[in-house]
Amino acid sequence: MLLAEAVAPASELLAESEFPGLSAAFAVEIFILAMLAATAFAMIRMRQLFGVAMLSGIYSLLSAAFFVALDAVDVAFTEAAVGAGVSTVLVLSGIALTAKRELPVDRERTFLPLAIVLVVGAALVYATIDMPAFGDPNAPANVYVGAQYIERTPEDIEVPNIVTAVLASYRGFDTLGETVVVFTAGLACLLLLGAGSIRGGGRHDDEEH
Amino acid sequence: MGHLILRVTIKLLFAPIILFALYVQFHGDYGPGGGFQAGVTLAAAFILHALGFGLDRCQKVIPPGWLPVGMALGVLIYAGTGIYTMLLGGNFLDYDVIQPDSHHHAGQHIGIIVVELGVGLAVAATMLQIFYAFAAREPEPMDDAW
């Protein structure tokens, strides 16, 4: 309940606008989406990988802002910390190990990826036609278990943040699985790259160099 | 000693970032966030420090050998909570049996805090481990290398 109270004012504040029909919240969302598209095109155009990594960080930060506009603060938090923060650094560390520039691709080889992207994009746009309106109380996500979680969390668990209640208690087994996935990712990196790090963390070069 | 502004900024930000990570960790029941976000934020603080002051100084504070232990310990704390509730006679991760007599679901609160602690530890250790694995392979890139 506390979460809802803390989050609601931001969107209500944005909703108050002098122009009926075009609310400030809508304008902000359109602006962020336009910035996202512009960033994506800039990333495609750019050949210098350092710039691409920076732009991908900006893309994540914009997505986080968009999630805040949609009142999904927990998701926004994760996106800002992981997408804009850690993964940008990891991509930069990756670039440090390879080339600094992306090689141009032959024009003939760009048609198949373009066709795949267009088909997938069209399918996604087609799928949005059936989607319920944002915040629709009768949407499938908000009835069935969703409504049950909201109704029963104050009695069952008494935790103000329902997201935490669902994540750690109702769906605790799922979250255990996610933690194991994170653990496995770290283990895979350790096995592939980090043998030198275990032995005191000394830097080591491969023998070919 | 280049990057003076960066280093001063990192020194100013380092402690508040860790404090914020702890706040997110233990305030996850009441506000946005939880173990995952706290773990990433904590790892980001050390990664930031390593970027400004070099990997060696970061590895002096958190030796690379600790990180696999932290990763495994985090998962074990989580799974162990589930085993513990089973030993108390409940289902796996059924926190109510930790404090069955409580009228305000203290068992749920304890269970969630402990489980989130496991998530935070596992995520922070994994993020730092991945960063170490990448950053320890070659000398840091020069400024003009980009």
CSV table of C-alpha atoms in Angstrom, one decimal:
chain,number,residue,atom,x,y,z
A,1,MET,CA,0.0,0.0,0.0
A,2,LEU,CA,2.9,2.3,0.9
A,3,LEU,CA,4.4,1.7,-2.5
A,4,ALA,CA,1.2,2.6,-4.3
A,5,GLU,CA,1.0,5.9,-2.3
A,6,ALA,CA,4.6,6.7,-3.0
A,7,VAL,CA,4.3,6.0,-6.7
A,8,ALA,CA,0.9,7.4,-7.5
A,9,PRO,CA,1.7,11.1,-7.1
A,10,ALA,CA,4.3,11.2,-9.9
A,11,SER,CA,1.8,10.1,-12.5
A,12,GLU,CA,-1.0,12.2,-11.1
A,13,LEU,CA,1.2,15.2,-11.2
A,14,LEU,CA,2.0,14.5,-14.8
A,15,ALA,CA,-1.6,13.9,-15.7
A,16,GLU,CA,-2.7,17.4,-14.7
A,17,SER,CA,-2.3,19.3,-18.0
A,18,GLU,CA,-3.7,22.4,-19.6
A,19,PHE,CA,-4.4,20.6,-22.8
A,20,PRO,CA,-7.3,18.2,-22.6
A,21,GLY,CA,-6.7,15.1,-24.7
A,22,LEU,CA,-2.9,15.6,-24.8
A,23,SER,CA,-1.9,15.0,-21.2
A,24,ALA,CA,1.7,15.7,-20.0
A,25,ALA,CA,2.2,12.0,-19.1
A,26,PHE,CA,1.4,11.1,-22.7
A,27,ALA,CA,3.7,13.7,-24.1
A,28,VAL,CA,6.5,12.5,-21.8
A,29,GLU,CA,6.0,8.9,-22.9
A,30,ILE,CA,6.0,9.8,-26.6
A,31,PHE,CA,9.2,11.9,-26.0
A,32,ILE,CA,11.0,9.0,-24.3
A,33,LEU,CA,9.9,6.5,-27.0
A,34,ALA,CA,11.1,8.9,-29.7
A,35,MET,CA,14.5,9.2,-27.9
A,36,LEU,CA,14.7,5.4,-27.7
A,37,ALA,CA,14.1,5.1,-31.4
A,38,ALA,CA,16.7,7.8,-32.1
A,39,THR,CA,19.3,6.1,-29.8
A,40,ALA,CA,18.7,2.8,-31.5
A,41,PHE,CA,19.3,4.2,-35.0
A,42,ALA,CA,22.4,6.0,-33.8
A,43,MET,CA,23.7,2.7,-32.5
A,44,ILE,CA,23.1,1.1,-35.9
A,45,ARG,CA,24.9,3.9,-37.7
A,46,MET,CA,27.9,4.1,-35.4
A,47,ARG,CA,30.9,2.0,-36.2
A,48,GLN,CA,33.0,3.0,-33.1
A,49,LEU,CA,32.3,0.4,-30.4
A,50,PHE,CA,33.0,2.7,-27.5
A,51,GLY,CA,30.3,5.0,-28.7
A,52,VAL,CA,27.9,2.1,-29.2
A,53,ALA,CA,28.5,0.9,-25.7
A,54,MET,CA,27.8,4.4,-24.3
A,55,LEU,CA,24.6,4.7,-26.5
A,56,SER,CA,23.4,1.3,-25.2
A,57,GLY,CA,23.8,2.7,-21.6
A,58,ILE,CA,21.8,5.7,-22.6
A,59,TYR,CA,19.2,3.4,-24.2
A,60,SER,CA,18.9,1.5,-20.9
A,61,LEU,CA,18.6,4.8,-18.9
A,62,LEU,CA,15.8,5.9,-21.2
A,63,SER,CA,14.0,2.6,-20.8
A,64,ALA,CA,14.3,3.0,-17.1
A,65,ALA,CA,12.7,6.4,-17.4
A,66,PHE,CA,10.0,4.9,-19.5
A,67,PHE,CA,9.3,2.2,-16.8
A,68,VAL,CA,9.0,5.0,-14.2
A,69,ALA,CA,6.5,6.7,-16.4
A,70,LEU,CA,4.6,3.4,-16.5
A,71,ASP,CA,4.7,3.2,-12.6
A,72,ALA,CA,6.9,0.1,-12.7
A,73,VAL,CA,9.6,1.4,-10.3
A,74,ASP,CA,11.0,-2.0,-9.4
A,75,VAL,CA,11.7,-2.8,-13.1
A,76,ALA,CA,13.0,0.7,-13.7
A,77,PHE,CA,15.4,0.3,-10.8
A,78,THR,CA,16.8,-3.0,-12.1
A,79,GLU,CA,17.1,-1.6,-15.7
A,80,ALA,CA,19.0,1.5,-14.5
A,81,ALA,CA,21.4,-0.6,-12.3
A,82,VAL,CA,22.0,-3.5,-14.6
A,83,GLY,CA,21.4,-2.1,-18.1
A,84,ALA,CA,22.9,1.4,-17.7
A,85,GLY,CA,25.4,0.6,-15.0
A,86,VAL,CA,27.0,-2.9,-14.9
A,87,SER,CA,26.4,-4.1,-18.4
A,88,THR,CA,27.9,-1.0,-20.0
A,89,VAL,CA,31.0,-1.5,-17.9
A,90,LEU,CA,31.1,-5.2,-18.9
A,91,VAL,CA,30.7,-4.3,-22.6
A,92,LEU,CA,33.5,-1.8,-22.3
A,93,SER,CA,35.7,-4.5,-20.7
A,94,GLY,CA,34.8,-6.8,-23.5
A,95,ILE,CA,35.8,-4.1,-26.1
A,96,ALA,CA,39.1,-3.7,-24.3
A,97,LEU,CA,39.8,-7.4,-25.3
A,98,THR,CA,38.8,-7.1,-28.9
A,99,ALA,CA,38.7,-4.5,-31.8
A,100,LYS,CA,37.7,-0.9,-31.2
A,101,ARG,CA,35.8,-0.6,-34.4
A,102,GLU,CA,33.1,-2.6,-36.1
A,103,LEU,CA,33.9,-3.9,-39.6
A,104,PRO,CA,31.5,-2.8,-42.3
A,105,VAL,CA,29.2,-5.6,-43.6
A,106,ASP,CA,28.7,-6.4,-47.3
A,107,ARG,CA,25.5,-5.0,-48.7
A,108,GLU,CA,24.3,-8.4,-50.0
A,109,ARG,CA,24.5,-9.9,-46.6
A,110,THR,CA,22.2,-7.2,-45.0
A,111,PHE,CA,19.0,-8.2,-46.8
A,112,LEU,CA,18.3,-11.4,-44.8
A,113,PRO,CA,18.7,-9.8,-41.3
A,114,LEU,CA,16.6,-6.9,-42.5
A,115,ALA,CA,13.8,-9.2,-43.7
A,116,ILE,CA,13.8,-11.1,-40.4
A,117,VAL,CA,13.7,-7.9,-38.4
A,118,LEU,CA,10.8,-6.6,-40.5
A,119,VAL,CA,8.8,-9.9,-40.2
A,120,VAL,CA,9.4,-10.1,-36.4
A,121,GLY,CA,8.6,-6.4,-36.0
A,122,ALA,CA,5.4,-6.8,-38.0
A,123,ALA,CA,4.4,-9.8,-35.8
A,124,LEU,CA,5.0,-7.8,-32.7
A,125,VAL,CA,2.9,-4.8,-33.9
A,126,TYR,CA,0.2,-7.3,-34.9
A,127,ALA,CA,0.3,-8.8,-31.4
A,128,THR,CA,-0.2,-5.3,-29.8
A,129,ILE,CA,-3.6,-5.0,-31.5
A,130,ASP,CA,-5.0,-7.7,-29.1
A,131,MET,CA,-3.3,-6.3,-26.0
A,132,PRO,CA,-5.5,-4.8,-23.4
A,133,ALA,CA,-5.2,-1.0,-22.7
A,134,PHE,CA,-2.5,0.0,-20.2
A,135,GLY,CA,-3.9,-0.2,-16.6
A,136,ASP,CA,-7.1,-2.0,-17.7
A,137,PRO,CA,-8.5,-3.6,-14.5
A,138,ASN,CA,-10.0,-6.4,-16.6
A,139,ALA,CA,-6.8,-7.3,-18.3
A,140,PRO,CA,-5.8,-10.9,-17.8
A,141,ALA,CA,-2.7,-9.9,-15.8
A,142,ASN,CA,-4.8,-7.9,-13.4
A,143,VAL,CA,-7.6,-10.5,-12.7
A,144,TYR,CA,-7.0,-14.1,-11.6
A,145,VAL,CA,-3.8,-14.4,-9.5
A,146,GLY,CA,-2.9,-10.7,-9.8
A,147,ALA,CA,-6.0,-9.6,-8.0
A,148,GLN,CA,-5.5,-12.4,-5.5
A,149,TYR,CA,-2.0,-11.1,-4.7
A,150,ILE,CA,-3.2,-7.6,-4.2
A,151,GLU,CA,-6.2,-8.7,-2.0
A,152,ARG,CA,-4.3,-11.3,0.1
A,153,THR,CA,-0.9,-9.8,0.6
A,154,PRO,CA,-2.0,-7.5,3.5
A,155,GLU,CA,-3.5,-10.5,5.4
A,156,ASP,CA,-1.0,-13.3,4.3
A,157,ILE,CA,2.3,-11.5,4.5
A,158,GLU,CA,1.7,-7.9,5.8
A,159,VAL,CA,4.5,-6.5,3.6
A,160,PRO,CA,3.7,-3.0,2.1
A,161,ASN,CA,5.5,-3.7,-1.2
A,162,ILE,CA,3.4,-6.3,-3.0
A,163,VAL,CA,6.2,-6.8,-5.5
A,164,THR,CA,8.5,-8.1,-2.8
A,165,ALA,CA,5.7,-10.3,-1.4
A,166,VAL,CA,5.1,-11.9,-4.8
A,167,LEU,CA,8.8,-12.2,-5.5
A,168,ALA,CA,10.2,-13.5,-2.3
A,169,SER,CA,7.2,-15.3,-0.8
A,170,TYR,CA,4.4,-16.3,-3.2
A,171,ARG,CA,6.8,-17.0,-6.0
A,172,GLY,CA,9.8,-17.7,-3.8
A,173,PHE,CA,10.7,-20.9,-5.7
A,174,ASP,CA,10.8,-18.9,-9.0
A,175,THR,CA,13.2,-16.4,-7.4
A,176,LEU,CA,15.4,-19.2,-6.2
A,177,GLY,CA,15.6,-20.4,-9.8
A,178,GLU,CA,16.5,-16.9,-10.9
A,179,THR,CA,19.2,-16.7,-8.3
A,180,VAL,CA,20.6,-20.0,-9.5
A,181,VAL,CA,20.6,-18.6,-13.1
A,182,VAL,CA,22.6,-15.6,-12.0
A,183,PHE,CA,25.0,-17.9,-10.1
A,184,THR,CA,25.3,-20.1,-13.2
A,185,ALA,CA,26.1,-17.0,-15.4
A,186,GLY,CA,28.9,-16.1,-13.0
A,187,LEU,CA,30.2,-19.6,-13.0
A,188,ALA,CA,30.2,-19.8,-16.8
A,189,CYS,CA,32.2,-16.5,-16.9
A,190,LEU,CA,34.6,-17.9,-14.3
A,191,LEU,CA,35.1,-21.1,-16.3
A,192,LEU,CA,35.6,-19.3,-19.6
A,193,LEU,CA,37.6,-16.3,-18.7
A,194,GLY,CA,38.6,-16.2,-15.1
A,195,ALA,CA,41.0,-19.0,-14.4
A,196,GLY,CA,43.7,-16.4,-13.8
A,197,SER,CA,41.5,-14.5,-11.3
A,198,ILE,CA,41.2,-17.5,-9.0
A,199,ARG,CA,45.0,-17.7,-8.6
A,200,GLY,CA,45.3,-14.4,-6.8
A,201,GLY,CA,43.8,-12.3,-9.5
A,202,GLY,CA,47.0,-11.8,-11.4
A,203,ARG,CA,46.7,-10.5,-14.9
A,204,HIS,CA,47.7,-13.0,-17.4
A,205,ASP,CA,48.1,-13.0,-21.2
A,206,ASP,CA,47.4,-15.9,-23.5
A,207,GLU,CA,50.5,-17.5,-24.8
A,208,GLU,CA,49.9,-16.5,-28.4
A,209,HIS,CA,50.4,-12.8,-27.5
B,1,MET,CA,47.8,10.7,-11.7
B,2,GLY,CA,45.3,11.7,-14.4
B,3,HIS,CA,41.5,11.7,-14.0
B,4,LEU,CA,41.6,13.9,-10.9
B,5,ILE,CA,37.9,15.0,-11.2
B,6,LEU,CA,36.8,11.4,-11.8
B,7,ARG,CA,38.7,10.2,-8.8
B,8,VAL,CA,37.4,12.9,-6.5
B,9,THR,CA,33.8,12.2,-7.7
B,10,ILE,CA,34.3,8.5,-7.2
B,11,LYS,CA,35.6,9.0,-3.7
B,12,LEU,CA,32.6,11.2,-2.9
B,13,LEU,CA,30.1,8.8,-4.4
B,14,PHE,CA,31.6,5.5,-3.2
B,15,ALA,CA,30.2,5.4,0.4
B,16,PRO,CA,26.8,6.8,-0.4
B,17,ILE,CA,26.3,4.2,-3.1
B,18,ILE,CA,27.1,1.4,-0.6
B,19,LEU,CA,24.8,3.0,1.9
B,20,PHE,CA,22.1,3.2,-0.7
B,21,ALA,CA,22.6,-0.5,-1.6
B,22,LEU,CA,22.2,-1.4,2.0
B,23,TYR,CA,19.0,0.7,2.2
B,24,VAL,CA,17.6,-0.9,-0.9
B,25,GLN,CA,18.5,-4.4,0.5
B,26,PHE,CA,16.8,-3.9,3.9
B,27,HIS,CA,14.0,-1.6,2.8
B,28,GLY,CA,12.8,-3.9,0.0
B,29,ASP,CA,9.7,-4.9,1.9
B,30,TYR,CA,8.6,-1.3,2.2
B,31,GLY,CA,9.7,0.4,-1.0
B,32,PRO,CA,10.9,-0.4,-4.5
B,33,GLY,CA,14.0,-2.7,-4.7
B,34,GLY,CA,15.2,-5.8,-3.0
B,35,GLY,CA,18.1,-8.2,-3.0
B,36,PHE,CA,18.8,-8.1,-6.8
B,37,GLN,CA,18.9,-4.4,-7.1
B,38,ALA,CA,20.9,-4.0,-3.9
B,39,GLY,CA,23.4,-6.6,-5.1
B,40,VAL,CA,23.9,-4.9,-8.4
B,41,THR,CA,24.2,-1.4,-6.8
B,42,LEU,CA,26.8,-2.8,-4.3
B,43,ALA,CA,28.8,-4.4,-7.1
B,44,ALA,CA,28.6,-1.1,-9.1
B,45,ALA,CA,30.2,0.8,-6.3
B,46,PHE,CA,33.2,-1.5,-6.3
B,47,ILE,CA,33.3,-1.5,-10.2
B,48,LEU,CA,33.3,2.3,-10.2
B,49,HIS,CA,36.2,2.3,-7.7
B,50,ALA,CA,38.1,-0.2,-9.8
B,51,LEU,CA,37.6,2.0,-12.9
B,52,GLY,CA,39.0,5.1,-11.2
B,53,PHE,CA,41.7,3.7,-9.0
B,54,GLY,CA,42.7,0.4,-10.8
B,55,LEU,CA,41.7,-3.2,-10.4
B,56,ASP,CA,44.5,-4.0,-8.0
B,57,ARG,CA,43.3,-1.7,-5.2
B,58,CYS,CA,39.8,-3.1,-5.6
B,59,GLN,CA,41.1,-6.7,-5.4
B,60,LYS,CA,43.0,-5.8,-2.2
B,61,VAL,CA,39.6,-5.1,-0.5
B,62,ILE,CA,37.7,-7.9,-2.1
B,63,PRO,CA,40.1,-10.7,-3.1
B,64,PRO,CA,39.0,-12.6,-6.2
B,65,GLY,CA,39.0,-15.9,-4.2
B,66,TRP,CA,36.1,-14.7,-2.1
B,67,LEU,CA,33.7,-14.1,-4.9
B,68,PRO,CA,33.0,-17.7,-5.9
B,69,VAL,CA,32.4,-18.4,-2.2
B,70,GLY,CA,30.0,-15.4,-2.0
B,71,MET,CA,28.1,-16.6,-5.1
B,72,ALA,CA,27.7,-20.1,-3.7
B,73,LEU,CA,26.9,-18.9,-0.2
B,74,GLY,CA,24.1,-16.6,-1.5
B,75,VAL,CA,22.4,-19.4,-3.3
B,76,LEU,CA,22.9,-21.7,-0.3
B,77,ILE,CA,21.4,-19.1,2.1
B,78,TYR,CA,18.3,-19.0,-0.1
B,79,ALA,CA,18.0,-22.7,-0.6
B,80,GLY,CA,18.9,-23.3,3.0
B,81,THR,CA,16.0,-21.2,4.2
B,82,GLY,CA,13.7,-23.5,2.2
B,83,ILE,CA,15.4,-26.6,3.7
B,84,TYR,CA,15.0,-25.0,7.2
B,85,THR,CA,11.3,-24.5,6.7
B,86,MET,CA,11.0,-28.1,5.6
B,87,LEU,CA,12.8,-29.3,8.7
B,88,LEU,CA,10.3,-27.2,10.8
B,89,GLY,CA,7.6,-29.2,9.2
B,90,GLY,CA,6.4,-26.8,6.5
B,91,ASN,CA,6.7,-26.7,2.8
B,92,PHE,CA,9.8,-25.6,0.9
B,93,LEU,CA,10.1,-21.8,1.5
B,94,ASP,CA,6.9,-21.7,3.6
B,95,TYR,CA,8.1,-19.0,5.9
B,96,ASP,CA,5.1,-19.0,8.2
B,97,VAL,CA,6.5,-22.0,10.2
B,98,ILE,CA,9.5,-20.0,11.3
B,99,GLN,CA,7.3,-18.0,13.7
B,100,PRO,CA,4.0,-20.0,13.8
B,101,ASP,CA,2.6,-18.1,16.9
B,102,SER,CA,3.1,-14.6,15.5
B,103,HIS,CA,0.0,-12.6,14.8
B,104,HIS,CA,1.6,-10.2,12.4
B,105,HIS,CA,3.4,-12.8,10.2
B,106,ALA,CA,6.9,-12.3,11.7
B,107,GLY,CA,7.9,-15.6,10.0
B,108,GLN,CA,7.1,-14.2,6.6
B,109,HIS,CA,9.2,-11.0,7.3
B,110,ILE,CA,12.2,-13.0,8.6
B,111,GLY,CA,12.0,-15.4,5.7
B,112,ILE,CA,11.8,-12.6,3.1
B,113,ILE,CA,14.7,-10.7,4.7
B,114,VAL,CA,17.0,-13.8,4.9
B,115,VAL,CA,16.1,-14.8,1.3
B,116,GLU,CA,16.7,-11.3,0.0
B,117,LEU,CA,20.1,-11.3,1.8
B,118,GLY,CA,21.0,-14.5,-0.1
B,119,VAL,CA,19.9,-12.9,-3.4
B,120,GLY,CA,21.9,-9.8,-2.7
B,121,LEU,CA,25.0,-11.7,-1.8
B,122,ALA,CA,24.8,-14.0,-4.8
B,123,VAL,CA,24.1,-11.1,-7.2
B,124,ALA,CA,26.8,-8.8,-5.9
B,125,ALA,CA,29.4,-11.5,-5.9
B,126,THR,CA,28.4,-12.7,-9.4
B,127,MET,CA,28.5,-9.2,-10.9
B,128,LEU,CA,31.9,-8.5,-9.4
B,129,GLN,CA,33.1,-11.9,-10.5
B,130,ILE,CA,32.1,-11.3,-14.1
B,131,PHE,CA,33.8,-7.8,-13.9
B,132,TYR,CA,37.0,-9.3,-12.5
B,133,ALA,CA,37.0,-12.1,-15.1
B,134,PHE,CA,36.8,-9.5,-17.9
B,135,ALA,CA,39.0,-6.8,-16.4
B,136,ALA,CA,41.8,-9.0,-15.2
B,137,ARG,CA,42.7,-10.4,-18.6
B,138,GLU,CA,44.6,-7.5,-20.0
B,139,PRO,CA,46.0,-4.2,-18.9
B,140,GLU,CA,43.4,-1.4,-18.8
B,141,PRO,CA,42.9,0.3,-22.1
B,142,MET,CA,44.8,3.6,-22.7
B,143,ASP,CA,42.8,6.8,-23.2
B,144,ASP,CA,43.9,7.2,-26.8
B,145,ALA,CA,43.1,3.5,-27.6
B,146,TRP,CA,39.5,4.3,-28.3
